[in-house]
Short mmCIF file of C-alpha atoms in Angstrom, two decimals:
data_model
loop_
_atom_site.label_atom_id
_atom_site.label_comp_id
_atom_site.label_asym_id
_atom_site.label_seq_id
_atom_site.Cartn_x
_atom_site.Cartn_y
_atom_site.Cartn_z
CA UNK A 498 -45.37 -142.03 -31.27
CA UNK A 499 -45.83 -145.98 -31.13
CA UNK A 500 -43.63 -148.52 -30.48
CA UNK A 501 -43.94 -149.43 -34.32
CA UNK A 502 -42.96 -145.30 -34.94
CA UNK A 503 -39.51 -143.88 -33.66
CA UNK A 504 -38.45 -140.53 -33.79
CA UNK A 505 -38.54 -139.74 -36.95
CA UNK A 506 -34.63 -138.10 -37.12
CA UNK A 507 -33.67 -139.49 -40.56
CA UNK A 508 -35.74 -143.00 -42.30
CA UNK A 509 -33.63 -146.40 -43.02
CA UNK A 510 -35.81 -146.21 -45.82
CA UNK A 511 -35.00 -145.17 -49.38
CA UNK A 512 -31.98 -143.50 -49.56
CA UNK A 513 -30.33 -140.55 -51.15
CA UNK A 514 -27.36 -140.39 -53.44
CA UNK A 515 -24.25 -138.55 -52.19
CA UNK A 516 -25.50 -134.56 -52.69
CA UNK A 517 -28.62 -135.39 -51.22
CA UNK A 518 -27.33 -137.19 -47.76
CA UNK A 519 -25.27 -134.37 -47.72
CA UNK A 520 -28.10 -131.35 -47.65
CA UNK A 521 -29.86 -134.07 -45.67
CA UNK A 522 -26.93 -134.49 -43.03
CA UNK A 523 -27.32 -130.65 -42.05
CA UNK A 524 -30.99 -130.83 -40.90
CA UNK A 525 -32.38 -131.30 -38.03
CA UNK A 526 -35.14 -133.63 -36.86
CA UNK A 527 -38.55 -132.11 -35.34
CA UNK A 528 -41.00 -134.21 -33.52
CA UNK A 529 -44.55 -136.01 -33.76
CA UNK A 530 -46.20 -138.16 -32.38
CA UNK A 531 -47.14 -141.29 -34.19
CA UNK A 532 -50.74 -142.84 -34.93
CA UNK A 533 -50.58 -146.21 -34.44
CA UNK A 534 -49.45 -149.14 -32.08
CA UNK A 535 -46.58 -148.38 -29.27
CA UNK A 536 -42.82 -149.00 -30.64
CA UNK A 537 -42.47 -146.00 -32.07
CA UNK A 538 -39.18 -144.13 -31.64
CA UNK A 539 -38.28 -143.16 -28.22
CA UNK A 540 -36.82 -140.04 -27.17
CA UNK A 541 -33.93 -139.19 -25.54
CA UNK A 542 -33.99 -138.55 -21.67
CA UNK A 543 -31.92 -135.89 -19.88
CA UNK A 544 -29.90 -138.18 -18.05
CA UNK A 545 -28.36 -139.71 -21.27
CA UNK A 546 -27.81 -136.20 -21.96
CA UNK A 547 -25.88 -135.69 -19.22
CA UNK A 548 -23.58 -138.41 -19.43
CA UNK A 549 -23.31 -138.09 -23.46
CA UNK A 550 -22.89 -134.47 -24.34
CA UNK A 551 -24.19 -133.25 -28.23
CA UNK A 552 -22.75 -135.45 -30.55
CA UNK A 553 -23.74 -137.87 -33.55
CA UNK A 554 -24.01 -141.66 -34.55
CA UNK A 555 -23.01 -143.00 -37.70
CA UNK A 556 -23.94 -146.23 -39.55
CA UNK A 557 -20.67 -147.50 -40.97
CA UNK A 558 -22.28 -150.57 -42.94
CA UNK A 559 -24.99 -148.45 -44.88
CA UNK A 560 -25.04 -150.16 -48.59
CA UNK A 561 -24.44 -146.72 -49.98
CA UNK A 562 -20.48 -146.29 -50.00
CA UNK A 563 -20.33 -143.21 -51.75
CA UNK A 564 -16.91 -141.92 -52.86
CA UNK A 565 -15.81 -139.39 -49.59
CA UNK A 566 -12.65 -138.41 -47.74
CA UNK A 567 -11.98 -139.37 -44.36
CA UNK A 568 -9.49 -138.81 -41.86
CA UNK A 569 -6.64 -141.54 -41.78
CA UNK A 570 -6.87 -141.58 -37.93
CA UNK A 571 -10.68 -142.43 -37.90
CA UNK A 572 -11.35 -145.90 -39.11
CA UNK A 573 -15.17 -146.25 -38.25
CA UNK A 574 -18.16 -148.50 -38.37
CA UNK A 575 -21.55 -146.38 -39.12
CA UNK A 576 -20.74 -143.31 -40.15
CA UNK A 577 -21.82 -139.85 -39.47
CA UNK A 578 -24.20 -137.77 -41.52
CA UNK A 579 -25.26 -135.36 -39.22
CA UNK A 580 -25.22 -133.82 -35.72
CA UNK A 581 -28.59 -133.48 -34.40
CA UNK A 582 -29.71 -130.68 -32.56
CA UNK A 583 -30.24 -131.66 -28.70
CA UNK A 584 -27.56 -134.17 -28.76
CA UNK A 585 -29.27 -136.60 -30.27
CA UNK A 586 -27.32 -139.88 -32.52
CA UNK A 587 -28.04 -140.30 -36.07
CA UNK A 588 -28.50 -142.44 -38.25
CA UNK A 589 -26.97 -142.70 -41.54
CA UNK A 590 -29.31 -142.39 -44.71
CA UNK A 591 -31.47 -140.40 -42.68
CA UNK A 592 -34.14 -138.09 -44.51
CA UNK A 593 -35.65 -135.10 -41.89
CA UNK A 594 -38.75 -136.42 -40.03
CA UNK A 595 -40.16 -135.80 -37.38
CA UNK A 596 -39.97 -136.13 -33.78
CA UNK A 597 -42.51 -136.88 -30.80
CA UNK A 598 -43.28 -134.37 -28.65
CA UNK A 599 -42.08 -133.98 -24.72
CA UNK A 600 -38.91 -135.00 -25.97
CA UNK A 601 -36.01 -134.53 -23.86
CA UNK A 602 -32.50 -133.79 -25.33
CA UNK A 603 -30.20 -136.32 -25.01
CA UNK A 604 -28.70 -139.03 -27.24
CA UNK A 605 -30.87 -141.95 -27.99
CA UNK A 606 -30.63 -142.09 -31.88
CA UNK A 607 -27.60 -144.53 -32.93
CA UNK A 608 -27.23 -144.80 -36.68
CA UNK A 609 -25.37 -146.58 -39.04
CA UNK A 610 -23.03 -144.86 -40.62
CA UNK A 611 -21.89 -144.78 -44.55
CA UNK A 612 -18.84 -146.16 -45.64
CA UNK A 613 -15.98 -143.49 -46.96
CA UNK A 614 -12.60 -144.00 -48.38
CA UNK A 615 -9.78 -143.06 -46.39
CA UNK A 616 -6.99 -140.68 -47.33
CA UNK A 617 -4.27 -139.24 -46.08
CA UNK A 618 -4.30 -135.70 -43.97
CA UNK A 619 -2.33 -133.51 -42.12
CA UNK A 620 -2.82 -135.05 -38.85
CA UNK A 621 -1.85 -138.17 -40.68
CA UNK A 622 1.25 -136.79 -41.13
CA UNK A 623 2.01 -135.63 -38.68
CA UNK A 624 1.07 -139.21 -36.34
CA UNK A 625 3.94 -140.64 -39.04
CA UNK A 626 6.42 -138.09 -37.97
CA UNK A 627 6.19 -138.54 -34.45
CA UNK A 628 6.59 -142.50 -35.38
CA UNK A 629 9.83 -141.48 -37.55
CA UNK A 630 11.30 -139.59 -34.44
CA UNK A 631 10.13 -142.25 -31.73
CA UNK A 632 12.49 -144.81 -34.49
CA UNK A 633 15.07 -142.59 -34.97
CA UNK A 634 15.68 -142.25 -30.77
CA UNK A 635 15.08 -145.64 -30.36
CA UNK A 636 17.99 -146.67 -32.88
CA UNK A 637 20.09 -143.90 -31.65
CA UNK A 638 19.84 -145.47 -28.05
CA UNK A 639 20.27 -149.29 -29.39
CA UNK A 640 23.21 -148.43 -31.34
CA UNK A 641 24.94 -146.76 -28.02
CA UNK A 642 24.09 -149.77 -25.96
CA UNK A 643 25.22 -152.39 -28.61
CA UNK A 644 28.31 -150.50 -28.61
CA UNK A 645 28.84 -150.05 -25.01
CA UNK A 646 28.37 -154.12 -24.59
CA UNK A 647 30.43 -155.28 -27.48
CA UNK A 648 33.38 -152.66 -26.29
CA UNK A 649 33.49 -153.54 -22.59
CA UNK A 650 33.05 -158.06 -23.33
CA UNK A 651 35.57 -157.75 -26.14
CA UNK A 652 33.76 -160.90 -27.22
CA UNK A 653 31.91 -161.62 -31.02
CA UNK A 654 28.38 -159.56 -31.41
CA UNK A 655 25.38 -161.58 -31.44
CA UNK A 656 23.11 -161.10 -34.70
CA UNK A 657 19.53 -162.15 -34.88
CA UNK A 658 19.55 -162.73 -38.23
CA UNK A 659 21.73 -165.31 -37.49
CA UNK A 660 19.70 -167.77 -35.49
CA UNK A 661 17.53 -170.55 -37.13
CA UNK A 662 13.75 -169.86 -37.21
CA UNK A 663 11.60 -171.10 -35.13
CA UNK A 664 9.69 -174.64 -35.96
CA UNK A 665 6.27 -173.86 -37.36
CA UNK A 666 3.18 -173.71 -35.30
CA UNK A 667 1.61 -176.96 -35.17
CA UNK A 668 -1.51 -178.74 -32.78
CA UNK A 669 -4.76 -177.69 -32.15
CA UNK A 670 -6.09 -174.17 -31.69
CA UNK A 671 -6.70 -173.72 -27.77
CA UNK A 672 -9.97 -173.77 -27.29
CA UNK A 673 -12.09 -170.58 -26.34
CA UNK A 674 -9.14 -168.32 -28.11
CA UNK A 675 -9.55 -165.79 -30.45
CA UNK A 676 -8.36 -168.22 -33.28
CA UNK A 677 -10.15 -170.58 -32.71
CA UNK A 678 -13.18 -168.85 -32.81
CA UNK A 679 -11.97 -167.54 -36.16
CA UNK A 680 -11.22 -170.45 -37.28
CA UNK A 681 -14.50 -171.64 -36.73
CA UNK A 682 -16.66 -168.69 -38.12
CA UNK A 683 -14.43 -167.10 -41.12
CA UNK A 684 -15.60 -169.65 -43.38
CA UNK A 685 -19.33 -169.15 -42.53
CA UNK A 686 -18.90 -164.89 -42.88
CA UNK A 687 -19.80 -163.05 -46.28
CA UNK A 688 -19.08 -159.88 -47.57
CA UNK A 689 -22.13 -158.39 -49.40
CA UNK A 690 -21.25 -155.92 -52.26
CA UNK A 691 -24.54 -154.07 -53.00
CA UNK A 692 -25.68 -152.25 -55.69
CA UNK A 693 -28.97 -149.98 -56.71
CA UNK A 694 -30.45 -147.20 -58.68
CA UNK A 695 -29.72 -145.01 -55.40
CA UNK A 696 -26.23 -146.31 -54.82
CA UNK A 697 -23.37 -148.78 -53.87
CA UNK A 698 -21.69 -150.20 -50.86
CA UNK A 699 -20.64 -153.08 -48.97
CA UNK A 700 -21.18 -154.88 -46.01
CA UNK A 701 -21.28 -158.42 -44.11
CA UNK A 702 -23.78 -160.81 -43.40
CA UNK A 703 -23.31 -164.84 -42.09
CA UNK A 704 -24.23 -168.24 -43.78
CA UNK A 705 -27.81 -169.52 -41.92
CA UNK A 706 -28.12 -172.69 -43.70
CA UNK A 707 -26.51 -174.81 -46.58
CA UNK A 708 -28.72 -174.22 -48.89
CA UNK A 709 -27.79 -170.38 -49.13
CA UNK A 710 -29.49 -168.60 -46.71
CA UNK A 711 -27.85 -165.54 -45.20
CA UNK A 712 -28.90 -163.28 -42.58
CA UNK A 713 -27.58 -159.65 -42.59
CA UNK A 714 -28.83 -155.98 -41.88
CA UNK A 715 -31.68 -154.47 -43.46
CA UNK A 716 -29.45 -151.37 -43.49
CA UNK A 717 -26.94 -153.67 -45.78
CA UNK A 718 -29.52 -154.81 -48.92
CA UNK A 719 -32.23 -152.07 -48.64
CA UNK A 720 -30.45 -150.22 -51.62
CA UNK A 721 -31.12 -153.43 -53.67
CA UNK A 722 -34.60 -154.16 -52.95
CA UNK A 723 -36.21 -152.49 -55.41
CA UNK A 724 -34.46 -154.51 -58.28
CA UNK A 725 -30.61 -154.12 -57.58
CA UNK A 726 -28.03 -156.65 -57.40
CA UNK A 727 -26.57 -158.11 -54.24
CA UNK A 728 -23.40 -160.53 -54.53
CA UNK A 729 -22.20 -162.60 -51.70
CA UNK A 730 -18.16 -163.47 -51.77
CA UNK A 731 -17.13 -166.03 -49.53
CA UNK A 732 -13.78 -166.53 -47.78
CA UNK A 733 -12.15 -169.05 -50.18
CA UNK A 734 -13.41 -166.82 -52.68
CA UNK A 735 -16.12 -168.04 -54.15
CA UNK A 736 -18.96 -165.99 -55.55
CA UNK A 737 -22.56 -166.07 -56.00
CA UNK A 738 -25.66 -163.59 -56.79
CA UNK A 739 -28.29 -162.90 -53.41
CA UNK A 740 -31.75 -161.75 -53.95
CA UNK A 741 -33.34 -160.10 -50.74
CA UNK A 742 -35.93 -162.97 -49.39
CA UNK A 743 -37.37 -160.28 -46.89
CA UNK A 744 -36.56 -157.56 -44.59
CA UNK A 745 -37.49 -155.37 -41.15
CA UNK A 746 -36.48 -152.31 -41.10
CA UNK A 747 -37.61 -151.54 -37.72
CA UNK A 748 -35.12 -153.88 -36.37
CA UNK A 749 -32.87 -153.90 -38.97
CA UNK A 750 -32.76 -157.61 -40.05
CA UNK A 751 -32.71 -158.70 -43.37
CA UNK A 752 -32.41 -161.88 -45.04
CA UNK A 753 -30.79 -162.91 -48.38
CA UNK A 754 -30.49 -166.28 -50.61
CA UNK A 755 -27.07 -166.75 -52.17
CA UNK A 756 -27.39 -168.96 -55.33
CA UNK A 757 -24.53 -170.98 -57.23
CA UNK A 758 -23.10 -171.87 -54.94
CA UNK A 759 -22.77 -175.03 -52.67
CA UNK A 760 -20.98 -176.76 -49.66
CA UNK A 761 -21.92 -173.58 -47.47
CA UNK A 762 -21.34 -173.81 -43.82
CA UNK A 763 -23.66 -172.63 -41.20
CA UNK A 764 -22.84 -171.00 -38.21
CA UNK A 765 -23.53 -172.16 -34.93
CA UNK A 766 -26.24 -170.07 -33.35
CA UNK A 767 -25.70 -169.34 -29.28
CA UNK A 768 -28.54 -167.85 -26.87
CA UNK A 769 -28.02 -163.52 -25.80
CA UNK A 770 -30.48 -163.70 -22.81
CA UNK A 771 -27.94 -165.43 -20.89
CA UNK A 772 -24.72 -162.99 -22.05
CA UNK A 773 -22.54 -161.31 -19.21
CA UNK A 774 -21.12 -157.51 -18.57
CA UNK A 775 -17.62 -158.33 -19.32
CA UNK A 776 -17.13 -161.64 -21.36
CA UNK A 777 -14.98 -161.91 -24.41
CA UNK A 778 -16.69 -161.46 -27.87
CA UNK A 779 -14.95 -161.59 -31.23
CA UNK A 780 -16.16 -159.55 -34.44
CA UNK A 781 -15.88 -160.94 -37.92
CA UNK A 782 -16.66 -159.10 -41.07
CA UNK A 783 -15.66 -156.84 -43.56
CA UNK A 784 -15.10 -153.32 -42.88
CA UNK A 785 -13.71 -150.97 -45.34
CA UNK A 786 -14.00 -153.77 -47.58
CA UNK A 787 -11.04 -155.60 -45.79
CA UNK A 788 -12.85 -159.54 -45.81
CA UNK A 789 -13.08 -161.77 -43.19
CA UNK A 790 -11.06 -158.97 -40.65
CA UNK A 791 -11.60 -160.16 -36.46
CA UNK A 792 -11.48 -158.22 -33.92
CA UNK A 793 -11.71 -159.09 -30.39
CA UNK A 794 -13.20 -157.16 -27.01
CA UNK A 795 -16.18 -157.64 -24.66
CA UNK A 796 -19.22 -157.22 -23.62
CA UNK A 797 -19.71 -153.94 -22.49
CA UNK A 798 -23.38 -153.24 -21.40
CA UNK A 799 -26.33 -155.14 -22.05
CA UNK A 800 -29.80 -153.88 -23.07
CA UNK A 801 -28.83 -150.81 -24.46
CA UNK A 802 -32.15 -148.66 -26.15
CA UNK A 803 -30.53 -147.89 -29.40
CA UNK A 804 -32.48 -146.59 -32.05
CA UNK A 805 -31.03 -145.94 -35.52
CA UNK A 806 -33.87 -143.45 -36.98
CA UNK A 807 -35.87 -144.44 -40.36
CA UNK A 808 -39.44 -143.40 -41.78
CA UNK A 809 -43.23 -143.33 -40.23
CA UNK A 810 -43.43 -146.23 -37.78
CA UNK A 811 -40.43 -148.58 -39.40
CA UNK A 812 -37.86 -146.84 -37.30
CA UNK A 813 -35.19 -149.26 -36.32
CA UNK A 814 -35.18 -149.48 -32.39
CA UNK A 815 -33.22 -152.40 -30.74
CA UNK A 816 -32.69 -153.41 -27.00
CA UNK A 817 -28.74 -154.02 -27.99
CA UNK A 818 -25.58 -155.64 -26.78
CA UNK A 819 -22.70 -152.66 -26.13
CA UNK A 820 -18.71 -154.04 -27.09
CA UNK A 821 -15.88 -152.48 -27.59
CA UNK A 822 -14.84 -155.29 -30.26
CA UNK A 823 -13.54 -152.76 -32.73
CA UNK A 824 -16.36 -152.04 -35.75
CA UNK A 825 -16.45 -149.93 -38.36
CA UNK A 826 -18.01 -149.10 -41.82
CA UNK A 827 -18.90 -152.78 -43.59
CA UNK A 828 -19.03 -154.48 -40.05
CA UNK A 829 -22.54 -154.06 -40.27
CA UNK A 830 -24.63 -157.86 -40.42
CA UNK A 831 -21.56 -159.64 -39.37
CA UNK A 832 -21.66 -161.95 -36.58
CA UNK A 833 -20.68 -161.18 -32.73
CA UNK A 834 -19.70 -164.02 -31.52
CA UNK A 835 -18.66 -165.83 -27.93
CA UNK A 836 -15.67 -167.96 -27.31
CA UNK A 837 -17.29 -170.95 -28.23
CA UNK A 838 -18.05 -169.69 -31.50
CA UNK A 839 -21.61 -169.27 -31.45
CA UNK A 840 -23.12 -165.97 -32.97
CA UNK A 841 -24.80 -163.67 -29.89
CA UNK A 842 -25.90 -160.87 -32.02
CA UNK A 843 -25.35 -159.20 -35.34
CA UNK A 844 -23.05 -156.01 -35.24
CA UNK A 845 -25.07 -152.71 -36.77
CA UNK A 846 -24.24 -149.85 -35.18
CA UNK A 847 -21.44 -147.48 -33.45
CA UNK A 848 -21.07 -144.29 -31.28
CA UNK A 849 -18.60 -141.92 -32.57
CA UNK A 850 -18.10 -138.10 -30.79
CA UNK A 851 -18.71 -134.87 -32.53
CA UNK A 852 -14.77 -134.54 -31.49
CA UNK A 853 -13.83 -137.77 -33.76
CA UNK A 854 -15.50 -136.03 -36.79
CA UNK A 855 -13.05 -134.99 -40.01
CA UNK A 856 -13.54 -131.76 -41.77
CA UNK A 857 -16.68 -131.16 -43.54
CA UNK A 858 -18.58 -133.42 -41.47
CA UNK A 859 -16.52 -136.81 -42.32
CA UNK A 860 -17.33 -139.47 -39.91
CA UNK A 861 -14.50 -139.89 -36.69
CA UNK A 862 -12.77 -143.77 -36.63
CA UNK A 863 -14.38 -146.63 -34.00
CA UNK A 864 -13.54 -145.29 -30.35
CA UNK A 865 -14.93 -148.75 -28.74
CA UNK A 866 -18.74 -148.44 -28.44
CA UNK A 867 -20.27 -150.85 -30.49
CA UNK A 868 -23.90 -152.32 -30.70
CA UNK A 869 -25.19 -155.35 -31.92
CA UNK A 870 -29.06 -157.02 -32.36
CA UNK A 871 -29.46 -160.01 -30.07
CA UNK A 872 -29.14 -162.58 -31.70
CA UNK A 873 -32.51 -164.30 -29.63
CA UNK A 874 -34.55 -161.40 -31.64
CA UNK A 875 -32.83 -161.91 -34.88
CA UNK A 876 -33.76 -165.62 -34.38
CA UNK A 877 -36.74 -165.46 -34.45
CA UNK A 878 -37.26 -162.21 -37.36
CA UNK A 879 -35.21 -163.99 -39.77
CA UNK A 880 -37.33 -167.67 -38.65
CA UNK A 881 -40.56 -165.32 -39.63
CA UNK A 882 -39.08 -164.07 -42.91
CA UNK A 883 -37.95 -167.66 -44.30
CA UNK A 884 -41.01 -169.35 -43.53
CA UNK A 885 -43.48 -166.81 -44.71
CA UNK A 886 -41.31 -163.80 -46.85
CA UNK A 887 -42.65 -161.46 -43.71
CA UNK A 888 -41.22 -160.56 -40.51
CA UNK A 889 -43.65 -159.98 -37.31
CA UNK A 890 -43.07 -156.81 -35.13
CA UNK A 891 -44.64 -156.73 -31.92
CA UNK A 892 -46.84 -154.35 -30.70
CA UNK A 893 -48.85 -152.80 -28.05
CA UNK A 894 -50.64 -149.94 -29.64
CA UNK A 895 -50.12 -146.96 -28.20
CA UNK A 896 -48.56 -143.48 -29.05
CA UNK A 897 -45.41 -143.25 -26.46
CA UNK A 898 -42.68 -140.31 -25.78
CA UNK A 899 -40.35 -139.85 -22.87
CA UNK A 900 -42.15 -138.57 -19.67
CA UNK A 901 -41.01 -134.68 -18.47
CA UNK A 902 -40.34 -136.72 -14.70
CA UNK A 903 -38.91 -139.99 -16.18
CA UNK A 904 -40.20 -143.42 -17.90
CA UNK A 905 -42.27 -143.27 -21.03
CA UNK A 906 -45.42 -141.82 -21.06
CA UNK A 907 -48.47 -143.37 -22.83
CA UNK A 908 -50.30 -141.30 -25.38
CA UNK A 909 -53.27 -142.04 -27.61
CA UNK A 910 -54.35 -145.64 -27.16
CA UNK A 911 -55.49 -147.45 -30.54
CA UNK A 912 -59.35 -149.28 -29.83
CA UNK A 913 -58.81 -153.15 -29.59
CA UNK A 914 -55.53 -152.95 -29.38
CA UNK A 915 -53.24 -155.30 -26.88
CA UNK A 916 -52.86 -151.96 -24.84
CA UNK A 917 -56.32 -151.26 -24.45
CA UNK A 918 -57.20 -154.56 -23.45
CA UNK A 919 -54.87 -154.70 -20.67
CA UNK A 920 -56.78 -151.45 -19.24
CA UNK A 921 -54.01 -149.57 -20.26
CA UNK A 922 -55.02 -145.68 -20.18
CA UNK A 923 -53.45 -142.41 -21.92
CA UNK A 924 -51.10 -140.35 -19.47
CA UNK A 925 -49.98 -143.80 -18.09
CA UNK A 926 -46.30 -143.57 -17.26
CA UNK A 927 -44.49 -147.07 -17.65
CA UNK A 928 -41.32 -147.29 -15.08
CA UNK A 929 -40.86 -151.08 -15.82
CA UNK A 930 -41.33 -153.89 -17.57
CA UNK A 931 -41.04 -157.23 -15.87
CA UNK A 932 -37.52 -156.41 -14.17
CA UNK A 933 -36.16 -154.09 -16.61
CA UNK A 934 -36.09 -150.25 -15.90
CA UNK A 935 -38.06 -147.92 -18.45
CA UNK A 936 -36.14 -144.84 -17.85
CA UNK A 937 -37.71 -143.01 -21.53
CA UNK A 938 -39.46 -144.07 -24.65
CA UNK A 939 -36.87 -145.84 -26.56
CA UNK A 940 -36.37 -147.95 -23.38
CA UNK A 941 -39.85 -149.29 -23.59
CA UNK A 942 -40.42 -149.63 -27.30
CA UNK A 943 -36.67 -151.36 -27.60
CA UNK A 944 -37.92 -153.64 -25.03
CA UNK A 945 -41.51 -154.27 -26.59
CA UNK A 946 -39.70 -155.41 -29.78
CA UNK A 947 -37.30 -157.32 -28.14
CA UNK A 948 -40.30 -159.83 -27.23
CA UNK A 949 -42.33 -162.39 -29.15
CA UNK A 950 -46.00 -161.52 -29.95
CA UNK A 951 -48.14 -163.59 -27.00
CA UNK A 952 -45.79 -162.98 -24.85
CA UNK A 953 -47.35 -161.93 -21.31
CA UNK A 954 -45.29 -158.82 -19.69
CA UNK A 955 -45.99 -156.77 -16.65
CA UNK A 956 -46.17 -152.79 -16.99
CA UNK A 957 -45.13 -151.36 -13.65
CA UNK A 958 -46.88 -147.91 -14.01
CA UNK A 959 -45.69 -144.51 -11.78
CA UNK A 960 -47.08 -145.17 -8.26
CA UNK A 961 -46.13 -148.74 -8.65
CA UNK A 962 -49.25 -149.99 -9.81
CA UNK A 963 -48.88 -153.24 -12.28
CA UNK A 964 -50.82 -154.14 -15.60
CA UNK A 965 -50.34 -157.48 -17.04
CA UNK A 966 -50.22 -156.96 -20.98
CA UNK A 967 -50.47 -159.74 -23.93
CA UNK A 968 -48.05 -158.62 -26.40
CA UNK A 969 -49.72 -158.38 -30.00
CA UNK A 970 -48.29 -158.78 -33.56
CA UNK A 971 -48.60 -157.61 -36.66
CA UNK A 972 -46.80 -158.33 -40.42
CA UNK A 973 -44.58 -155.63 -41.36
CA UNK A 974 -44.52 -154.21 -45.17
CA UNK A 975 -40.77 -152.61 -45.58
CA UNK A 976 -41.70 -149.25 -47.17
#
């Protein structure tokens, strides 16, 4: 496999209609290796294993919404489609690939789930009915005290209703709150309804420039790149028709143009090599195609190898930002933002447990782990795509796969290739790069692509010898 090739569990690429993600959902992924430069999909280690038992990711924002039931108590941002064998996540859209070899079960494939329509169930009804009880008691025991009081004063009752309301909110928004970052971003967040021969959905995306650029998920507009229709509404409502300008799939960034329209705001861009475990983010976007909906939470982990499946070597592997800002199906694109309103990454894909999952395989509701692209990569893709229609993946050239002991394990090594250059040799086992631990494949290839092409890196290799390596890049051609 290369950094350019994930796992091949299911591709971002064309997608099925609704019968065919289902038979698709039920199979599992096997493994290859891939042929050329290193970024291929990683595979899962054994101690994400441990800590995440068998279970499946979901990509909530996938553009093809297809008309399917879903449990009322599982609201959810990427979907499911499938549970991998070897406790792998998926990724929604997925076809059956393969998979590199020496993998190691464990959980390393995070997908994007479809969007479904809720509807009610018997759990549902049940959650109401312990509400109705929890209503009744608690008017029961209000009554008895109201009584008790009013008995033992002998003076008038008291009524709520009675009093005046309160004068209206008025002032400034206090700065670094949750409204005022909403204030500040709502306008400059668009829902994307999308629409192509292979299907339909919805998702969210964020105004780049006034002049109607947008950036977004590939995962969002891929259904409508081969001659579908994309329309962008905005918060005060107005409307106006996209085209796709150009897209990555293997890092999931896309970029539209929204025409007829005018007086767009950008947002404010911030920096996500700075971020913190722990600050406040806020969400904005448009899931289950309720617009403009925020949610708040934080930071929950930083460079987290997340890779979201697709086809051949356009995989979709990311080095993300974890938060438990609540996301869920048509999330996906929409800005992550700090408390100064700047945008730190792009939300795109969730975790949700086998346990969450509805019957016949419907996807389980947001449970708090979130990731999102950093917003310092999708800089500089969506820069790339706007100023030449392309985006530039970097690369090192070389098959990789998870090592049996640890760390990701070089295979073939492609002539003239950055990799060879560096002196770089096959069976090479990479335990870090610069100061970041390389603890399996996806670690190294999510790291790879997380960098600019010229950038110089060191390779820490097992028995701690170090390799200075100049990052390459090449165009990439969405399939």
């Amino acid at each position: 496999m290369t950094e350019n090739d994930a796992e091949k569990a299911r591709p971002a690429g064309d997608r099925p209609d609704a019968e065919q993600s289902a038979a698709w959902a039920a199979q599992p992924a096997p493994q290859q290796p891939d042929a050329t430069g290193l970024g291929g999909h990683a595979t899962p280690h054994t101690g994400a294993q441990q800590a995440y038992p068998a279970e499946q990711q979901y990509n909530p924002w996938s553009p093809q919404a297809q008309t399917q039931t879903q449990q009322p108590q599982q609201t959810h941002e990427h979907q499911t489609h499938e549970h991998q064998a070897q406790g792998q996540y998926t990724q929604g859209h997925q076809i059956p690939g393969q998979q590199t070899p020496f993998t190691q079960p464990g959980p390393s494939v995070y997908a994007v789930p479809q969007q479904r329509q809720a509807q009610k169930s018997t759990s549902g009804k049940l959650l109401a009915g312990v509400a109705a009880i929890a209503l009744v008691v608690g008017g029961v025991a209000g009554g008895t005290v109201g009584y008790l009081t009013g008995d033992g004063s002998g003076g008038s009752a008291v009524n709520a209703l009675d009093a005046p309301k309160p004068a209206q909110q008025t002032g400034n928004l206090p700065a670094g709150s949750v409204e005022s970052v909403a204030q500040k971003l709502s306008p400059s967040v668009v829902e994307l309804q999308v629409s192509g021969r292979s299907g339909a959905g919805e998702g969210s995306g964020f105004v780049l420039s006034t002049d109607g650029y947008v950036l977004t998920n590939n995962h969002v507009v891929e259904v409508a790149a081969g001659g579908g229709q994309i329309q962008a509404v905005f918060q005060d409502g107005k409307k106006g028709t996209a085209t796709v300008v150009g897209r990555d799939p293997t890092t999931d960034i896309a970029v539209v143009k929204v025409s007829g329209v005018s007086g767009l705001t950008p947002v404010e861009l911030g920096r996500s090599d700075d971020l913190r475990v722990g600050q406040p983010v806020v969400a904005i976007g448009s899931p289950f195609e309720l617009t403009g909906t925020v949610t708040s939470g934080i930071v929950s982990a930083l460079n987290r190898p997340v890779s979201a499946g697709g086809n051949g070597d356009q995989t979709t592997v990311m080095s993300a930002v974890q938060t438990d800002a609540a996301i869920n199906p048509g999330n996906s694109g929409g800005p992550l933002a700090n408390m100064a309103g700047q945008v730190i990454g792009i939300n795109s894909a969730i975790y949700s447990p086998k346990s969450a999952q509805g019957q016949g395989g419907e996807s389980g509701g947001n449970v708090g782990i979130g990731f999102a692209i950093p917003i310092d990569q999708a800089r500089r893709t969506a820069d790339d795509i706007i100023n030449t229609g392309q985006a530039t993946q970097t690369f090192i050239g070389a098959r990789v796969q998870t090592a049996p002991t640890g760390g990701a394990q070089l295979g073939e090594i492609t002539p003239g290739s950055p990799a060879e250059k560096a002196g770089l040799k096959s069976g090479d086992v990479v335990t870090k790069l610069d100061d970041r631990s390389i603890p399996n494949a996806d670690a190294l290839v999510a790291e790879i692509r997380t960098r600019a092409p010229n950038d110089k890196v060191k390779f820490t290799l097992s028995g701690d010898k170090v390799i200075e390596v100049t990052l390459g890049g090449q165009p990439v051609t969405p399939n």
